[in-house]
CSV table of N, CA, C and O in Angstrom, one decimal:
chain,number,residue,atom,x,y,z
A,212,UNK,N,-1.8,2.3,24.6
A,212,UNK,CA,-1.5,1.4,23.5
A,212,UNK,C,-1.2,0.1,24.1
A,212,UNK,O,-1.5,-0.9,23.4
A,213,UNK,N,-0.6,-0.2,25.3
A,213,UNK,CA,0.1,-1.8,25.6
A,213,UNK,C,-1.7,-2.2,26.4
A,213,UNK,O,-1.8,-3.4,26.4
A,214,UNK,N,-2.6,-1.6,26.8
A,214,UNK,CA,-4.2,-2.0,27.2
A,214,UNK,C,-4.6,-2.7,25.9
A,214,UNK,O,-5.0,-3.8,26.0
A,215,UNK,N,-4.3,-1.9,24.3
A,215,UNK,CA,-5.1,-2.6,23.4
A,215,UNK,C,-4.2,-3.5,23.0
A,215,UNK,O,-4.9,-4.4,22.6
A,216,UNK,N,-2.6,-3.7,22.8
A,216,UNK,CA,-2.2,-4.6,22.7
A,216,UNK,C,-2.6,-6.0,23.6
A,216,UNK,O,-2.9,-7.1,23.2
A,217,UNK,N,-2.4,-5.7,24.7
A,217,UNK,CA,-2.4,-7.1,25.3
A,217,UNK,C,-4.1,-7.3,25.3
A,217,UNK,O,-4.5,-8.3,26.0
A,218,UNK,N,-4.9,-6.7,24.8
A,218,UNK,CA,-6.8,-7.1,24.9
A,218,UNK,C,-6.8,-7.6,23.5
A,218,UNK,O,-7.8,-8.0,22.9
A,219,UNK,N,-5.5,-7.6,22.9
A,219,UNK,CA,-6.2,-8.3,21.3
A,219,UNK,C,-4.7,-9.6,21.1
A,219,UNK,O,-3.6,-9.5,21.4
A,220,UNK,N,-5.3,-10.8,20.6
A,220,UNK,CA,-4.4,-11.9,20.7
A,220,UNK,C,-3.3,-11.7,19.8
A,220,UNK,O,-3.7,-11.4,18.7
A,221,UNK,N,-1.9,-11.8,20.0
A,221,UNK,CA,-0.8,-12.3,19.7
A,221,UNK,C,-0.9,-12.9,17.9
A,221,UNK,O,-0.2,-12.4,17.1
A,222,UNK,N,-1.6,-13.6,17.7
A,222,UNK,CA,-1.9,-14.5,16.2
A,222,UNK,C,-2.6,-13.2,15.2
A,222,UNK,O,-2.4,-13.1,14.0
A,223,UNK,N,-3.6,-12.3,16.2
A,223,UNK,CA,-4.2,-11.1,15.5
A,223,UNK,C,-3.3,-10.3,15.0
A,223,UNK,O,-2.9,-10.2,13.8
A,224,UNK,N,-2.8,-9.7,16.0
A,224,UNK,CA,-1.7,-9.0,15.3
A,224,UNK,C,-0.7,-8.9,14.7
A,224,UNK,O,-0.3,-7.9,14.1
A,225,UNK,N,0.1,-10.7,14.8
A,225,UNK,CA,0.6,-10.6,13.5
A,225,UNK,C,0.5,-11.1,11.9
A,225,UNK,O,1.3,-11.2,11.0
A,226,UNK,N,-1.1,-11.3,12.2
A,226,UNK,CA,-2.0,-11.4,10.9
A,226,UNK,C,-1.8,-10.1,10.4
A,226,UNK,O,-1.6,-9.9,9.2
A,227,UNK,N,-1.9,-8.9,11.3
A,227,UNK,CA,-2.1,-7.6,10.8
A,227,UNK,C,-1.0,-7.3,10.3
A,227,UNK,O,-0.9,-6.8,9.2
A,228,UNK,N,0.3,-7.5,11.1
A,228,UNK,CA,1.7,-7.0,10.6
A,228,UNK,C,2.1,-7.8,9.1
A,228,UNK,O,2.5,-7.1,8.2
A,229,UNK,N,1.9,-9.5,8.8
A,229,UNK,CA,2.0,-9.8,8.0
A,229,UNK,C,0.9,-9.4,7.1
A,229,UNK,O,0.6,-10.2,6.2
A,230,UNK,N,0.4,-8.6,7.2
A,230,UNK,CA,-1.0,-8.3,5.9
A,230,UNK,C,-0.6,-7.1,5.1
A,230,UNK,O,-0.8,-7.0,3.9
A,231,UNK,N,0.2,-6.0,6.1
A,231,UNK,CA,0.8,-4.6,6.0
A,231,UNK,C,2.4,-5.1,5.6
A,231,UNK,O,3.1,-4.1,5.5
A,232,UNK,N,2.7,-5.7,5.4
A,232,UNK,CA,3.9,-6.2,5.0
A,232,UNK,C,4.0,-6.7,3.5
A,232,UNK,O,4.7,-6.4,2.6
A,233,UNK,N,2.9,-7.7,3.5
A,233,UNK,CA,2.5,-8.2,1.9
A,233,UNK,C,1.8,-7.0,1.0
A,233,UNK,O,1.8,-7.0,-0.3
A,234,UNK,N,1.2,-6.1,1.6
A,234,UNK,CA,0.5,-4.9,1.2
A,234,UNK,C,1.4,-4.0,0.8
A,234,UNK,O,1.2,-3.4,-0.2
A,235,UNK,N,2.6,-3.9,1.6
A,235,UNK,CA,4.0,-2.6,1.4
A,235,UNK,C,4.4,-3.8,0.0
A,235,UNK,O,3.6,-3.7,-0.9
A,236,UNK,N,5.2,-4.6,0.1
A,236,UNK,CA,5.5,-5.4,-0.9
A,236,UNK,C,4.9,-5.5,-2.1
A,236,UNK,O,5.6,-5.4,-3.1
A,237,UNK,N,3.7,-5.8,-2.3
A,237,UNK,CA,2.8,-5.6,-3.7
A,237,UNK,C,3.3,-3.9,-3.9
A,237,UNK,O,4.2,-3.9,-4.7
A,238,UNK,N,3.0,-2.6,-3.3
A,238,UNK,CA,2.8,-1.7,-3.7
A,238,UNK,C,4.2,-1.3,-4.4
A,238,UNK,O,4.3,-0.4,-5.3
A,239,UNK,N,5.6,-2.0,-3.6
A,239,UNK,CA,6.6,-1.6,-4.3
A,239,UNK,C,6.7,-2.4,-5.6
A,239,UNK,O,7.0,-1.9,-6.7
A,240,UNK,N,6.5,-3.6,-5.5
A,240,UNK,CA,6.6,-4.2,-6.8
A,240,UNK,C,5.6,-3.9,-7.8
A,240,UNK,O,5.9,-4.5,-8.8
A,241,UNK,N,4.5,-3.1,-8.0
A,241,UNK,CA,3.5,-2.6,-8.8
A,241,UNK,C,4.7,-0.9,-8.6
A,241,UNK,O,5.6,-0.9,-9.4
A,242,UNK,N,4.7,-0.4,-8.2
A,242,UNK,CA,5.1,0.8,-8.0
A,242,UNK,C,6.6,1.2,-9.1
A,242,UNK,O,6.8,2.1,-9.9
A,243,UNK,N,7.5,-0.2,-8.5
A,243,UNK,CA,9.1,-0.4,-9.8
A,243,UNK,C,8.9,-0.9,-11.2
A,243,UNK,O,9.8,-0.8,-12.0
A,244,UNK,N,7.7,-1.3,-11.4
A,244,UNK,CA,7.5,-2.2,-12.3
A,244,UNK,C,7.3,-1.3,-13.6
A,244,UNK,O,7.7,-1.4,-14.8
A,245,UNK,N,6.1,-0.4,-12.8
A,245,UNK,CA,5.5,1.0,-13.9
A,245,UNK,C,6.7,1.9,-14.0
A,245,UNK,O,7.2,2.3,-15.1
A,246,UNK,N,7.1,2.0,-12.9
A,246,UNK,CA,8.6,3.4,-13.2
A,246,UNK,C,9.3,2.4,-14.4
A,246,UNK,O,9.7,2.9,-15.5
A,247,UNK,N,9.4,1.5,-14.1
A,247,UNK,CA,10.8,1.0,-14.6
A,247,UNK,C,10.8,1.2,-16.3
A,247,UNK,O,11.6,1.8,-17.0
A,248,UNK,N,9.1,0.4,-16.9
A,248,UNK,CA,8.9,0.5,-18.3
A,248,UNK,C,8.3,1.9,-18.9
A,248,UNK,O,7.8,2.1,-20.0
A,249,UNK,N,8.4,2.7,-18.0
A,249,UNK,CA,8.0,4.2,-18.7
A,249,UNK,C,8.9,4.8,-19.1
A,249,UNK,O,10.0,4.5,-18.6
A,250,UNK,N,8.8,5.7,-20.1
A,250,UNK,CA,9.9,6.6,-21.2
A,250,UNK,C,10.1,7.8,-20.1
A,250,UNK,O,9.1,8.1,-19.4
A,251,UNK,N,11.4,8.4,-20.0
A,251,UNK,CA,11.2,9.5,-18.9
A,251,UNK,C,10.5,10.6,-19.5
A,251,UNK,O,10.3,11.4,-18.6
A,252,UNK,N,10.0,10.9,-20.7
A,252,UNK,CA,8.8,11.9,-20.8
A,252,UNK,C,8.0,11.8,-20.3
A,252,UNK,O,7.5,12.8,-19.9
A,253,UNK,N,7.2,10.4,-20.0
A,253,UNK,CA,6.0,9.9,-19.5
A,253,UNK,C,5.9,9.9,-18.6
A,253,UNK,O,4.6,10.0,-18.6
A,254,UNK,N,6.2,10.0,-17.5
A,254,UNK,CA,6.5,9.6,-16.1
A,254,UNK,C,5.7,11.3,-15.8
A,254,UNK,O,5.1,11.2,-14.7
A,255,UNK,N,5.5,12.5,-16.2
A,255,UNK,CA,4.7,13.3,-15.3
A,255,UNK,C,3.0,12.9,-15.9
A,255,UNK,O,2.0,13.4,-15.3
A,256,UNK,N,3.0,12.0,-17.1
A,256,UNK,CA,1.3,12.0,-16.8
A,256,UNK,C,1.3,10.4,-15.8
A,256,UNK,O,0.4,10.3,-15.0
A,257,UNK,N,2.3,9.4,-15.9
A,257,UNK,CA,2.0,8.0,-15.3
A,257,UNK,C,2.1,9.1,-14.1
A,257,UNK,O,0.9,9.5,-13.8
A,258,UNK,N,2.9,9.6,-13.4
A,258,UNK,CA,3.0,9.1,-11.6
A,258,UNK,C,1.5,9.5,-11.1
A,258,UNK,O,1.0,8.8,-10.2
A,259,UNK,N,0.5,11.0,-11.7
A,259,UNK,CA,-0.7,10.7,-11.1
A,259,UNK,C,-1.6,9.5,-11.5
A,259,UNK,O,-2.3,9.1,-10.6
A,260,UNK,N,-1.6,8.9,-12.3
A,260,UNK,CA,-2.1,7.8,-12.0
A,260,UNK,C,-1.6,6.7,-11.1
A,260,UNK,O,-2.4,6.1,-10.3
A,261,UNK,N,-0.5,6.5,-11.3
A,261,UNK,CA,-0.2,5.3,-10.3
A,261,UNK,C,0.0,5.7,-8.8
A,261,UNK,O,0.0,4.8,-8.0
A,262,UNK,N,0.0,7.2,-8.2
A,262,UNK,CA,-0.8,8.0,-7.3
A,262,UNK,C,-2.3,7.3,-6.8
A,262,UNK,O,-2.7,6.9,-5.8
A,263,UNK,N,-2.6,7.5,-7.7
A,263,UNK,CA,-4.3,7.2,-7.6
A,263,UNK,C,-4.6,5.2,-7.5
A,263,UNK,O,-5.5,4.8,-6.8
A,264,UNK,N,-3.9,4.5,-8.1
A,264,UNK,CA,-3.8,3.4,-8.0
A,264,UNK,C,-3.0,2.7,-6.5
A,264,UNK,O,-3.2,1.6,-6.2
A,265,UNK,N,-2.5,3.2,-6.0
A,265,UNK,CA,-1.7,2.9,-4.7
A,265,UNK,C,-2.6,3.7,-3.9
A,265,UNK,O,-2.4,3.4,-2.7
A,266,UNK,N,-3.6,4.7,-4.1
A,266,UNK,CA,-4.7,4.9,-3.2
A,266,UNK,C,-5.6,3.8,-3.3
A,266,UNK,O,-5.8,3.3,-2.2
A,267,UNK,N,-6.0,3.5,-4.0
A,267,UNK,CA,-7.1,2.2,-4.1
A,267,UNK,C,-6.2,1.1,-3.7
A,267,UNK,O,-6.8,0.3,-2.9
A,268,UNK,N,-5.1,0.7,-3.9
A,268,UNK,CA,-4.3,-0.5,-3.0
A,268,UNK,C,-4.1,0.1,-1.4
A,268,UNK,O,-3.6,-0.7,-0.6
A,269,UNK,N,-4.5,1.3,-1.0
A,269,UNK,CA,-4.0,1.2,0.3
A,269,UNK,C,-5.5,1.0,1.3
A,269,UNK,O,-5.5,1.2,2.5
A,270,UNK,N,-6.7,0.7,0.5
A,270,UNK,CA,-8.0,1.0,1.1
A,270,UNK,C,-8.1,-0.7,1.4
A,270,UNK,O,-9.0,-1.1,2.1
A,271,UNK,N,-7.0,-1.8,0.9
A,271,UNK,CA,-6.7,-3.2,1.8
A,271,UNK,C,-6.0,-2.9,3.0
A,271,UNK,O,-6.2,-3.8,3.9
A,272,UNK,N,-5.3,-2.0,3.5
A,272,UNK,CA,-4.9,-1.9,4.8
A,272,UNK,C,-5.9,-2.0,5.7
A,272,UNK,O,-7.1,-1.6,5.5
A,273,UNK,N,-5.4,-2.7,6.9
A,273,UNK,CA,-6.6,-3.1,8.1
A,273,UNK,C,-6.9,-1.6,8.8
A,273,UNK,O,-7.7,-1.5,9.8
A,274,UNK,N,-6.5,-0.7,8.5
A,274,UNK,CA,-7.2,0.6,9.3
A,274,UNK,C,-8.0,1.4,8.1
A,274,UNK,O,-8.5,2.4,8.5
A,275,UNK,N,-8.3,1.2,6.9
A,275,UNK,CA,-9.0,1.9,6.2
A,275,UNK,C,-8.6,3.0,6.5
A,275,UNK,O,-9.0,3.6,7.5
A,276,UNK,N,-7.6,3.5,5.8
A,276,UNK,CA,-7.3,5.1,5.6
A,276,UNK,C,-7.5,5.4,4.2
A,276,UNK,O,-7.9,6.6,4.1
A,277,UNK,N,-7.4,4.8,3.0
A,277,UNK,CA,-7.7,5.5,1.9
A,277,UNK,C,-9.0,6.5,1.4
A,277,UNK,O,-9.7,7.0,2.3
A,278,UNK,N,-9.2,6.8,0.5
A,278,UNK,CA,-9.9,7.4,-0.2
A,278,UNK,C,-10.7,6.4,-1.3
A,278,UNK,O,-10.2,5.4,-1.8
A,279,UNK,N,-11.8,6.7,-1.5
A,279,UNK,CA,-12.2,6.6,-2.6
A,279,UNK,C,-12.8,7.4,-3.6
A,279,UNK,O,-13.1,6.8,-4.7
C-alpha cells in the first residue's frame, strides 16, 4: 500500500478523498431527506428504492464498486 501511495501524487489523492467525502455527504443528505418526509407506513416500500438509488450514487466513487 505505501509503494502505490507514494507512486501516485499527493494533489491525486486528495482529489480522491475530497470526491469520497462530497459523495458520503450527498448520499446522507439525499438519504435524511427521503426518511425524513415519509409516513412511517411507507418507509418498507421507500427504503428499497432509495437502496437502489444510493447504488446508482455509489457507481461516482473512484473505485467503481457499484452495480448496475
Amino acid at each position: 500500500m505505501t509503494e502505490f501511495a507514494s507512486a501516485v501524487p499527493a494533489c491525486v489523492l486528495l482529489a480522491v478523498l475530497a470526491d469520497i467525502v462530497v459523495l458520503l455527504t450527498v448520499v446522507a443528505i439525499v438519504a435524511r431527506a427521503v426518511v425524513a418526509k415519509a409516513r412511517p407506513e411507507d418507509l418498507q416500500h421507500i427504503l428499497p428504492g432509495l437502496g437502489q438509488v444510493l447504488a446508482a450514487l455509489a457507481l461516482f466513487l473512484p473505485w467503481k464498486r457499484g452495480t448496475r
